[in-house]
mmCIF file of C-alpha atoms and ligand atoms in Angstrom:
data_model
loop_
_atom_site.group_PDB
_atom_site.id
_atom_site.type_symbol
_atom_site.label_atom_id
_atom_site.label_comp_id
_atom_site.label_asym_id
_atom_site.label_seq_id
_atom_site.Cartn_x
_atom_site.Cartn_y
_atom_site.Cartn_z
ATOM 1 C CA MET A 1 40.167 -31.719 102.626
ATOM 2 C CA LEU A 2 39.726 -29.670 99.509
ATOM 3 C CA LYS A 3 42.925 -28.844 97.735
ATOM 4 C CA GLU A 4 43.805 -25.194 97.315
ATOM 5 C CA LYS A 5 43.031 -23.963 93.871
ATOM 6 C CA ASP A 6 43.887 -20.914 91.850
ATOM 7 C CA PRO A 7 40.920 -18.501 92.043
ATOM 8 C CA SER A 8 41.158 -17.744 88.328
ATOM 9 C CA ILE A 9 40.786 -21.455 87.522
ATOM 10 C CA LEU A 10 37.833 -21.660 89.905
ATOM 11 C CA PHE A 11 36.381 -18.571 88.248
ATOM 12 C CA SER A 12 36.443 -20.068 84.776
ATOM 13 C CA GLU A 13 35.048 -23.366 86.078
ATOM 14 C CA ALA A 14 32.276 -21.485 87.858
ATOM 15 C CA SER A 15 31.580 -19.478 84.700
ATOM 16 C CA SER A 16 30.981 -22.682 82.798
ATOM 17 C CA GLY A 17 28.424 -23.774 85.377
ATOM 18 C CA ASP A 18 30.428 -25.608 88.041
ATOM 19 C CA ARG A 19 28.495 -24.812 91.225
ATOM 20 C CA ARG A 20 31.091 -26.345 93.518
ATOM 21 C CA SER A 21 33.709 -23.934 92.202
ATOM 22 C CA LEU A 22 31.247 -21.083 92.574
ATOM 23 C CA GLY A 23 30.654 -22.073 96.197
ATOM 24 C CA ARG A 24 34.374 -22.065 96.881
ATOM 25 C CA LEU A 25 34.785 -18.627 95.329
ATOM 26 C CA ILE A 26 32.072 -17.266 97.615
ATOM 27 C CA THR A 27 33.751 -18.813 100.647
ATOM 28 C CA MET A 28 37.011 -17.124 99.665
ATOM 29 C CA ILE A 29 35.220 -13.763 99.468
ATOM 30 C CA GLU A 30 33.513 -14.384 102.819
ATOM 31 C CA ASP A 31 36.841 -15.204 104.429
ATOM 32 C CA GLY A 32 38.377 -12.084 102.917
ATOM 33 C CA ASP A 33 41.531 -13.979 101.906
ATOM 34 C CA LYS A 34 44.097 -12.595 99.515
ATOM 35 C CA GLU A 35 42.375 -14.584 96.759
ATOM 36 C CA SER A 36 39.261 -12.485 97.221
ATOM 37 C CA GLN A 37 41.029 -9.554 95.569
ATOM 38 C CA VAL A 38 41.708 -11.652 92.478
ATOM 39 C CA ILE A 39 38.074 -12.795 92.389
ATOM 40 C CA SER A 40 36.790 -9.240 92.810
ATOM 41 C CA SER A 41 38.882 -8.019 89.971
ATOM 42 C CA LEU A 42 37.849 -10.898 87.672
ATOM 43 C CA ALA A 43 34.180 -10.319 88.474
ATOM 44 C CA PHE A 44 34.509 -6.579 87.948
ATOM 45 C CA LYS A 45 36.001 -7.136 84.497
ATOM 46 C CA THR A 46 33.157 -9.446 83.504
ATOM 47 C CA PRO A 47 30.011 -7.366 83.988
ATOM 48 C CA GLY A 48 26.716 -9.138 83.428
ATOM 49 C CA HIS A 49 23.162 -7.841 83.336
ATOM 50 C CA SER A 50 21.771 -8.897 86.730
ATOM 51 C CA HIS A 51 18.855 -7.123 88.324
ATOM 52 C CA LEU A 52 19.706 -6.951 92.020
ATOM 53 C CA ILE A 53 16.651 -7.284 94.235
ATOM 54 C CA GLY A 54 16.711 -6.880 98.011
ATOM 55 C CA ILE A 55 14.012 -8.532 100.116
ATOM 56 C CA THR A 56 13.983 -7.376 103.707
ATOM 57 C CA GLY A 57 11.743 -7.393 106.763
ATOM 58 C CA ALA A 58 11.464 -8.685 110.302
ATOM 59 C CA PRO A 59 12.423 -12.289 111.141
ATOM 60 C CA GLY A 60 9.500 -14.608 110.396
ATOM 61 C CA ALA A 61 7.757 -12.160 108.038
ATOM 62 C CA GLY A 62 7.931 -14.816 105.331
ATOM 63 C CA LYS A 63 10.858 -13.481 103.295
ATOM 64 C CA SER A 64 12.288 -16.908 102.430
ATOM 65 C CA THR A 65 8.872 -18.347 101.589
ATOM 66 C CA LEU A 66 8.067 -15.356 99.418
ATOM 67 C CA THR A 67 11.499 -15.495 97.793
ATOM 68 C CA SER A 68 10.822 -19.072 96.763
ATOM 69 C CA ALA A 69 7.504 -18.009 95.209
ATOM 70 C CA VAL A 70 9.219 -15.136 93.395
ATOM 71 C CA VAL A 71 11.909 -17.510 92.120
ATOM 72 C CA SER A 72 9.147 -19.718 90.662
ATOM 73 C CA GLN A 73 7.802 -16.703 88.787
ATOM 74 C CA TYR A 74 11.192 -15.920 87.284
ATOM 75 C CA ARG A 75 11.722 -19.546 86.321
ATOM 76 C CA ARG A 76 8.431 -19.481 84.484
ATOM 77 C CA ALA A 77 9.897 -16.636 82.448
ATOM 78 C CA PHE A 78 13.087 -18.704 81.946
ATOM 79 C CA LYS A 79 15.232 -16.354 83.964
ATOM 80 C CA SER A 80 18.125 -17.683 86.007
ATOM 81 C CA VAL A 81 18.167 -16.646 89.662
ATOM 82 C CA ALA A 82 20.750 -16.516 92.432
ATOM 83 C CA VAL A 83 19.512 -16.122 96.007
ATOM 84 C CA LEU A 84 21.851 -14.853 98.705
ATOM 85 C CA ALA A 85 20.333 -15.357 102.128
ATOM 86 C CA ILE A 86 21.966 -13.321 104.827
ATOM 87 C CA ASP A 87 21.420 -14.369 108.368
ATOM 88 C CA PRO A 88 23.788 -12.811 110.835
ATOM 89 C CA SER A 89 22.147 -14.622 113.725
ATOM 90 C CA SER A 90 23.147 -18.078 112.540
ATOM 91 C CA PRO A 91 26.787 -18.722 111.778
ATOM 92 C CA PHE A 92 27.743 -21.370 109.210
ATOM 93 C CA SER A 93 25.936 -24.721 109.340
ATOM 94 C CA GLY A 94 23.322 -23.030 111.509
ATOM 95 C CA GLY A 95 19.592 -22.908 110.944
ATOM 96 C CA ALA A 96 19.772 -20.493 108.050
ATOM 97 C CA ILE A 97 21.224 -22.927 105.564
ATOM 98 C CA LEU A 98 18.958 -25.781 106.505
ATOM 99 C CA GLY A 99 15.890 -23.594 106.652
ATOM 100 C CA ASP A 100 16.580 -22.041 103.281
ATOM 101 C CA ARG A 101 17.239 -25.446 101.725
ATOM 102 C CA VAL A 102 13.901 -26.693 102.973
ATOM 103 C CA ARG A 103 12.003 -23.682 101.757
ATOM 104 C CA MET A 104 13.897 -23.605 98.503
ATOM 105 C CA GLY A 105 13.118 -27.307 98.117
ATOM 106 C CA ASP A 106 11.109 -26.674 94.951
ATOM 107 C CA HIS A 107 14.232 -25.396 93.244
ATOM 108 C CA VAL A 108 16.839 -27.832 94.491
ATOM 109 C CA LEU A 109 17.128 -29.715 91.210
ATOM 110 C CA ASP A 110 16.932 -26.618 89.043
ATOM 111 C CA THR A 111 20.385 -25.800 87.643
ATOM 112 C CA GLU A 112 19.298 -22.257 86.834
ATOM 113 C CA VAL A 113 18.679 -21.477 90.506
ATOM 114 C CA TYR A 114 21.528 -21.013 92.940
ATOM 115 C CA VAL A 115 20.858 -20.555 96.659
ATOM 116 C CA ARG A 116 23.536 -19.676 99.121
ATOM 117 C CA SER A 117 23.515 -18.510 102.729
ATOM 118 C CA LEU A 118 26.107 -15.978 103.691
ATOM 119 C CA ALA A 119 27.062 -16.215 107.318
ATOM 120 C CA THR A 120 29.101 -13.817 109.341
ATOM 121 C CA ARG A 121 32.437 -15.220 110.224
ATOM 122 C CA GLY A 122 33.695 -12.056 111.773
ATOM 123 C CA GLU A 123 31.709 -9.028 112.659
ATOM 124 C CA LEU A 124 28.619 -7.845 110.820
ATOM 125 C CA GLY A 125 30.628 -5.095 109.145
ATOM 126 C CA GLY A 126 32.605 -7.792 107.372
ATOM 127 C CA LEU A 127 29.413 -9.133 105.910
ATOM 128 C CA ALA A 128 28.363 -5.723 104.680
ATOM 129 C CA ALA A 129 31.710 -5.511 102.961
ATOM 130 C CA CYS A 130 31.481 -8.898 101.259
ATOM 131 C CA VAL A 131 27.871 -8.779 100.030
ATOM 132 C CA PRO A 132 28.524 -6.324 97.166
ATOM 133 C CA GLU A 133 31.430 -8.494 96.049
ATOM 134 C CA VAL A 134 29.422 -11.708 96.127
ATOM 135 C CA ALA A 135 26.561 -9.959 94.309
ATOM 136 C CA ARG A 136 28.992 -8.795 91.638
ATOM 137 C CA LEU A 137 30.317 -12.333 91.290
ATOM 138 C CA MET A 138 26.745 -13.544 90.686
ATOM 139 C CA ASP A 139 26.364 -10.816 88.063
ATOM 140 C CA ALA A 140 29.590 -11.947 86.388
ATOM 141 C CA MET A 141 28.260 -15.508 86.372
ATOM 142 C CA GLY A 142 25.414 -14.295 84.182
ATOM 143 C CA PHE A 143 22.429 -14.675 86.510
ATOM 144 C CA ASP A 144 19.466 -12.665 85.247
ATOM 145 C CA VAL A 145 18.217 -11.952 88.744
ATOM 146 C CA VAL A 146 20.080 -11.816 92.056
ATOM 147 C CA ILE A 147 17.935 -11.741 95.199
ATOM 148 C CA ILE A 148 19.427 -10.733 98.532
ATOM 149 C CA GLU A 149 17.308 -11.764 101.489
ATOM 150 C CA THR A 150 18.201 -9.914 104.651
ATOM 151 C CA VAL A 151 16.683 -9.370 108.069
ATOM 152 C CA GLY A 152 15.588 -5.750 108.219
ATOM 153 C CA VAL A 153 16.612 -4.978 111.748
ATOM 154 C CA GLY A 154 19.651 -2.906 112.577
ATOM 155 C CA GLN A 155 21.659 -0.374 110.678
ATOM 156 C CA VAL A 156 23.963 -2.721 108.786
ATOM 157 C CA GLU A 157 21.129 -4.949 107.573
ATOM 158 C CA VAL A 158 19.241 -1.929 106.335
ATOM 159 C CA GLU A 159 22.417 -0.795 104.578
ATOM 160 C CA ILE A 160 22.736 -4.178 102.910
ATOM 161 C CA ALA A 161 19.113 -4.059 101.791
ATOM 162 C CA ALA A 162 19.693 -0.622 100.300
ATOM 163 C CA LEU A 163 22.446 -2.058 98.081
ATOM 164 C CA ALA A 164 19.852 -3.476 95.725
ATOM 165 C CA ASP A 165 18.533 -1.928 92.507
ATOM 166 C CA THR A 166 15.048 -2.639 93.810
ATOM 167 C CA THR A 167 14.303 -3.038 97.514
ATOM 168 C CA VAL A 168 11.210 -4.919 98.661
ATOM 169 C CA VAL A 169 10.117 -4.434 102.273
ATOM 170 C CA VAL A 170 7.980 -7.241 103.726
ATOM 171 C CA VAL A 171 5.565 -6.685 106.602
ATOM 172 C CA ASN A 172 2.695 -8.730 108.018
ATOM 173 C CA PRO A 173 -0.916 -7.894 108.794
ATOM 174 C CA GLY A 174 -1.410 -6.521 112.241
ATOM 175 C CA TRP A 175 -1.698 -3.288 113.999
ATOM 176 C CA GLY A 176 1.587 -1.439 114.152
ATOM 177 C CA ASP A 177 3.600 -3.584 111.757
ATOM 178 C CA ALA A 178 3.888 -0.727 109.308
ATOM 179 C CA VAL A 179 4.860 1.557 112.163
ATOM 180 C CA GLN A 180 7.605 -0.879 113.192
ATOM 181 C CA ALA A 181 8.956 -0.941 109.641
ATOM 182 C CA ASN A 182 8.967 2.827 109.684
ATOM 183 C CA LYS A 183 10.912 2.894 112.937
ATOM 184 C CA ALA A 184 13.479 0.438 111.610
ATOM 185 C CA GLY A 185 14.230 2.862 108.778
ATOM 186 C CA LEU A 186 12.684 0.581 106.176
ATOM 187 C CA MET A 187 10.236 3.184 104.956
ATOM 188 C CA GLU A 188 12.961 5.227 103.286
ATOM 189 C CA ILE A 189 14.608 2.344 101.482
ATOM 190 C CA ALA A 190 11.443 0.631 100.203
ATOM 191 C CA ASP A 191 10.768 0.702 96.466
ATOM 192 C CA ILE A 192 7.938 -1.777 96.949
ATOM 193 C CA PHE A 193 5.970 -2.811 100.028
ATOM 194 C CA VAL A 194 4.600 -6.290 100.538
ATOM 195 C CA VAL A 195 2.009 -7.271 103.095
ATOM 196 C CA ASN A 196 2.763 -10.990 103.264
ATOM 197 C CA LYS A 197 0.547 -13.491 105.132
ATOM 198 C CA SER A 198 -2.416 -11.616 103.708
ATOM 199 C CA ASP A 199 -4.428 -14.801 104.306
ATOM 200 C CA ARG A 200 -4.565 -13.497 107.872
ATOM 201 C CA PRO A 201 -6.962 -10.803 109.091
ATOM 202 C CA GLY A 202 -5.981 -7.172 108.848
ATOM 203 C CA ALA A 203 -3.979 -7.263 105.614
ATOM 204 C CA LYS A 204 -5.996 -4.553 103.887
ATOM 205 C CA GLU A 205 -5.785 -2.324 106.973
ATOM 206 C CA THR A 206 -2.016 -2.723 107.075
ATOM 207 C CA ALA A 207 -1.814 -1.821 103.381
ATOM 208 C CA ARG A 208 -3.908 1.253 104.148
ATOM 209 C CA ASP A 209 -1.563 2.212 107.023
ATOM 210 C CA ILE A 210 1.368 2.079 104.627
ATOM 211 C CA GLU A 211 -0.451 4.157 102.021
ATOM 212 C CA ALA A 212 -1.259 6.714 104.707
ATOM 213 C CA MET A 213 2.391 6.878 105.710
ATOM 214 C CA LEU A 214 3.383 7.282 102.076
ATOM 215 C CA ASP A 215 0.889 10.148 101.781
ATOM 216 C CA MET A 216 2.705 11.922 104.576
ATOM 217 C CA SER A 217 6.255 11.357 103.377
ATOM 218 C CA ASN A 218 8.290 13.229 100.824
ATOM 219 C CA LEU A 219 8.252 11.004 97.798
ATOM 220 C CA ASN A 220 10.213 11.461 94.639
ATOM 221 C CA ALA A 221 8.848 10.454 91.253
ATOM 222 C CA TRP A 222 8.347 6.827 92.293
ATOM 223 C CA ARG A 223 5.589 6.036 94.753
ATOM 224 C CA PRO A 224 6.214 2.584 96.222
ATOM 225 C CA PRO A 225 3.296 0.290 95.409
ATOM 226 C CA VAL A 226 1.863 -1.944 98.144
ATOM 227 C CA CYS A 227 1.328 -5.626 97.227
ATOM 228 C CA LEU A 228 -0.619 -8.255 99.127
ATOM 229 C CA THR A 229 0.888 -11.743 99.039
ATOM 230 C CA VAL A 230 0.529 -15.201 100.527
ATOM 231 C CA GLY A 231 3.995 -16.720 100.465
ATOM 232 C CA ILE A 232 2.882 -20.252 101.246
ATOM 233 C CA ASP A 233 0.686 -20.589 98.155
ATOM 234 C CA GLY A 234 2.342 -17.979 95.964
ATOM 235 C CA SER A 235 -0.694 -15.691 95.617
ATOM 236 C CA GLY A 236 0.303 -12.206 94.634
ATOM 237 C CA ALA A 237 3.819 -13.266 93.606
ATOM 238 C CA ALA A 238 3.125 -12.614 89.911
ATOM 239 C CA GLU A 239 1.858 -9.090 90.695
ATOM 240 C CA LEU A 240 4.885 -8.497 92.897
ATOM 241 C CA CYS A 241 7.208 -9.501 90.041
ATOM 242 C CA GLU A 242 5.345 -7.137 87.731
ATOM 243 C CA LYS A 243 5.911 -4.264 90.163
ATOM 244 C CA ILE A 244 9.573 -5.212 90.507
ATOM 245 C CA GLN A 245 9.908 -5.093 86.719
ATOM 246 C CA LYS A 246 8.066 -1.752 86.581
ATOM 247 C CA HIS A 247 10.420 -0.326 89.168
ATOM 248 C CA LEU A 248 13.460 -1.492 87.206
ATOM 249 C CA GLU A 249 12.112 0.149 84.050
ATOM 250 C CA PHE A 250 11.327 3.361 85.913
ATOM 251 C CA ALA A 251 14.779 3.468 87.525
ATOM 252 C CA ASP A 252 16.461 2.753 84.231
ATOM 253 C CA GLU A 253 14.567 5.352 82.214
ATOM 254 C CA SER A 254 14.797 8.075 84.843
ATOM 255 C CA GLY A 255 18.552 7.628 85.242
ATOM 256 C CA LEU A 256 18.103 6.670 88.914
ATOM 257 C CA LEU A 257 19.490 3.198 88.334
ATOM 258 C CA SER A 258 22.851 4.343 87.049
ATOM 259 C CA LYS A 259 22.996 7.085 89.672
ATOM 260 C CA HIS A 260 22.269 4.581 92.430
ATOM 261 C CA ARG A 261 24.840 2.133 91.058
ATOM 262 C CA SER A 262 27.525 4.839 90.866
ATOM 263 C CA ASN A 263 26.808 5.904 94.435
ATOM 264 C CA ARG A 264 27.054 2.317 95.566
ATOM 265 C CA LEU A 265 30.464 1.911 93.955
ATOM 266 C CA LYS A 266 31.657 5.127 95.546
ATOM 267 C CA GLU A 267 30.481 3.994 98.982
ATOM 268 C CA GLU A 268 32.073 0.605 98.481
ATOM 269 C CA LEU A 269 35.351 2.306 97.597
ATOM 270 C CA GLU A 270 35.141 4.501 100.703
ATOM 271 C CA ARG A 271 34.538 1.478 102.905
ATOM 272 C CA LYS A 272 37.469 -0.324 101.323
ATOM 273 C CA VAL A 273 39.765 2.644 101.856
ATOM 274 C CA ALA A 274 38.697 2.838 105.499
ATOM 275 C CA SER A 275 39.243 -0.864 106.141
ATOM 276 C CA GLU A 276 42.573 -0.854 104.286
ATOM 277 C CA LEU A 277 43.803 2.073 106.373
ATOM 278 C CA PHE A 278 42.479 0.440 109.523
ATOM 279 C CA GLY A 279 44.338 -2.782 108.728
ATOM 280 C CA ARG A 280 47.569 -0.941 108.122
ATOM 281 C CA ALA A 281 47.217 1.203 111.216
ATOM 282 C CA LYS A 282 46.542 -1.901 113.277
ATOM 283 C CA SER A 283 49.635 -3.690 112.075
ATOM 284 C CA MET A 284 51.566 -0.482 112.652
ATOM 285 C CA MET A 285 50.478 -0.503 116.281
ATOM 286 C CA GLU A 286 52.445 -3.707 116.778
ATOM 287 C CA ASN A 287 55.468 -1.746 115.699
ATOM 288 C CA THR A 288 57.807 -0.687 118.538
ATOM 289 C CA SER A 289 57.805 3.066 117.951
ATOM 290 C CA VAL A 290 54.015 3.129 117.940
ATOM 291 C CA LYS A 291 53.751 0.776 120.900
ATOM 292 C CA SER A 292 55.262 3.441 123.121
ATOM 293 C CA LEU A 293 52.485 5.737 121.912
ATOM 294 C CA VAL A 294 49.931 3.190 123.109
ATOM 295 C CA GLU A 295 51.685 3.079 126.471
ATOM 296 C CA SER A 296 51.617 6.866 126.697
ATOM 297 C CA VAL A 297 47.853 6.774 126.225
ATOM 298 C CA ILE A 298 47.507 4.156 128.946
ATOM 299 C CA LYS A 299 49.690 6.212 131.293
ATOM 300 C CA GLY A 300 47.518 9.235 130.625
ATOM 301 C CA GLU A 301 50.281 11.256 128.991
ATOM 302 C CA ILE A 302 48.489 11.715 125.680
ATOM 303 C CA ASP A 303 44.822 11.446 124.812
ATOM 304 C CA PRO A 304 43.535 8.743 122.426
ATOM 305 C CA HIS A 305 42.474 11.215 119.745
ATOM 306 C CA GLU A 306 45.842 12.898 119.520
ATOM 307 C CA ALA A 307 47.561 9.514 119.522
ATOM 308 C CA ALA A 308 45.283 8.299 116.720
ATOM 309 C CA VAL A 309 46.204 11.290 114.569
ATOM 310 C CA LYS A 310 49.881 10.473 115.152
ATOM 311 C CA VAL A 311 49.366 6.822 114.162
ATOM 312 C CA VAL A 312 47.600 7.815 110.938
ATOM 313 C CA ASP A 313 50.374 10.312 110.187
ATOM 314 C CA LEU A 314 52.889 7.520 110.658
ATOM 315 C CA VAL A 315 50.942 5.249 108.292
ATOM 316 C CA MET A 316 50.963 8.010 105.700
ATOM 317 C CA VAL A 317 54.699 8.631 106.101
ATOM 318 C CA GLU A 318 55.402 4.921 105.860
ATOM 319 C CA GLU A 319 53.285 4.608 102.708
ATOM 320 C CA GLY A 320 54.994 7.637 101.172
ATOM 321 C CA PHE A 321 58.334 6.069 101.941
ATOM 322 C CA HIS A 322 57.343 2.782 100.248
ATOM 323 C CA ALA A 323 55.911 4.613 97.253
ATOM 324 C CA GLN A 324 59.165 6.551 96.747
ATOM 325 C CA LYS A 325 61.252 3.422 97.152
ATOM 326 C CA SER A 326 59.326 1.584 94.466
ATOM 327 C CA HIS A 327 59.794 4.382 91.910
HETATM 328 N N1 GDP B 401 -0.113 -18.017 107.039
HETATM 329 C C1 GDP B 401 0.970 -17.732 106.350
HETATM 330 N N2 GDP B 401 2.164 -18.156 106.771
HETATM 331 C C2 GDP B 401 3.264 -17.842 106.053
HETATM 332 C C3 GDP B 401 3.174 -17.066 104.864
HETATM 333 N N3 GDP B 401 4.424 -16.893 104.385
HETATM 334 C C4 GDP B 401 5.268 -17.537 105.226
HETATM 335 N N4 GDP B 401 4.573 -18.116 106.233
HETATM 336 C C5 GDP B 401 5.116 -18.882 107.354
HETATM 337 O O1 GDP B 401 5.824 -18.006 108.210
HETATM 338 C C6 GDP B 401 6.940 -18.646 108.791
HETATM 339 C C7 GDP B 401 8.195 -17.852 108.552
HETATM 340 O O2 GDP B 401 8.494 -17.851 107.180
HETATM 341 P P1 GDP B 401 9.961 -17.569 106.613
HETATM 342 O O3 GDP B 401 9.841 -17.550 105.130
HETATM 343 O O4 GDP B 401 10.950 -18.467 107.218
HETATM 344 O O5 GDP B 401 10.229 -16.106 107.162
HETATM 345 P P2 GDP B 401 11.571 -15.228 107.124
HETATM 346 O O6 GDP B 401 12.218 -15.351 108.453
HETATM 347 O O7 GDP B 401 11.084 -13.841 106.886
HETATM 348 O O8 GDP B 401 12.425 -15.745 106.000
HETATM 349 C C8 GDP B 401 6.972 -20.042 108.186
HETATM 350 O O9 GDP B 401 6.385 -20.932 109.088
HETATM 351 C C9 GDP B 401 6.134 -19.906 106.929
HETATM 352 O O10 GDP B 401 5.523 -21.111 106.545
HETATM 353 C C10 GDP B 401 1.869 -16.623 104.442
HETATM 354 O O11 GDP B 401 1.717 -15.912 103.437
HETATM 355 N N5 GDP B 401 0.833 -16.982 105.220
HETATM 356 MG MG1 MG B 402 14.473 -16.385 105.940
#
């Protein structure tokens, strides 16, 4: 058993390159323990310069393979990279970790590359809440590039992908793949499109489909480029990295980057407020005076909406009471 350790000690150990300590910090954030607040605040006070890149697409599109090829490109430029692989379908010790280790095999001995799978312990919403915090920790640790790999199906996953400074959407050759991406809401969040597995027939046609869709959509100043890649041999990875860099420069110069980052912080704050209130309301519902309210709902005496408003009012009153007491 690992002994409990002060998160601030772990933080300074991790900062000086101790990967084991870094791993434990991430686990604390995932678990959402009390310590995670300390870690968040330490990371927030130690801003780095990370470029946050999201890589998303359907399962099996080749995201992990492509990520490994992209990591190789960054290593050639002597940039340090952290990869956060998010796989809600496989809880801890599941296939995700093993699979990513295998595919990231080229980088296993590289101390400037850190790969970690984030698994959902609770609900998916919990993961959405912890990803920005883990990403910020990676930034505080001084990584030049942080890549978040996420499956682009479902609202929460798309939300996670949209957290990045630059979002790369991966599709495969084949009729309708671009249409599927569009349906999944990936079209709106893409800064760059990749047709991976372009060693297979139909890659150029798929690229053309995407261009046609882009022609029909309302674009702002940035038109997402479409790259063709072969993840397994790394073809096209250098061009993809060039486009990623171009997008970063564009976003930076146009002010979009800082606007996007501010919005992200605001949304994160809103989510935190909601979950904090939810937690307090929930513990309040164990309270005897509120319990009778629950019973009234069950008996049909009061409707759930009205009861909910009463519970929130009670939370507010309680908080006001505590605030006054502490003054
Ligand atoms: N033919 C071909 N296969 C690929 C390519 N990229 C990945 N694959 C294969 O596609 C499968 C799924 O890849 P993986 O990276 O795990 O996809 P992910 O689920 O999106 O992360 C694996 O068997 C890869 O070897 C490619 O460019 N061409
Ligand atoms: Mg993968």
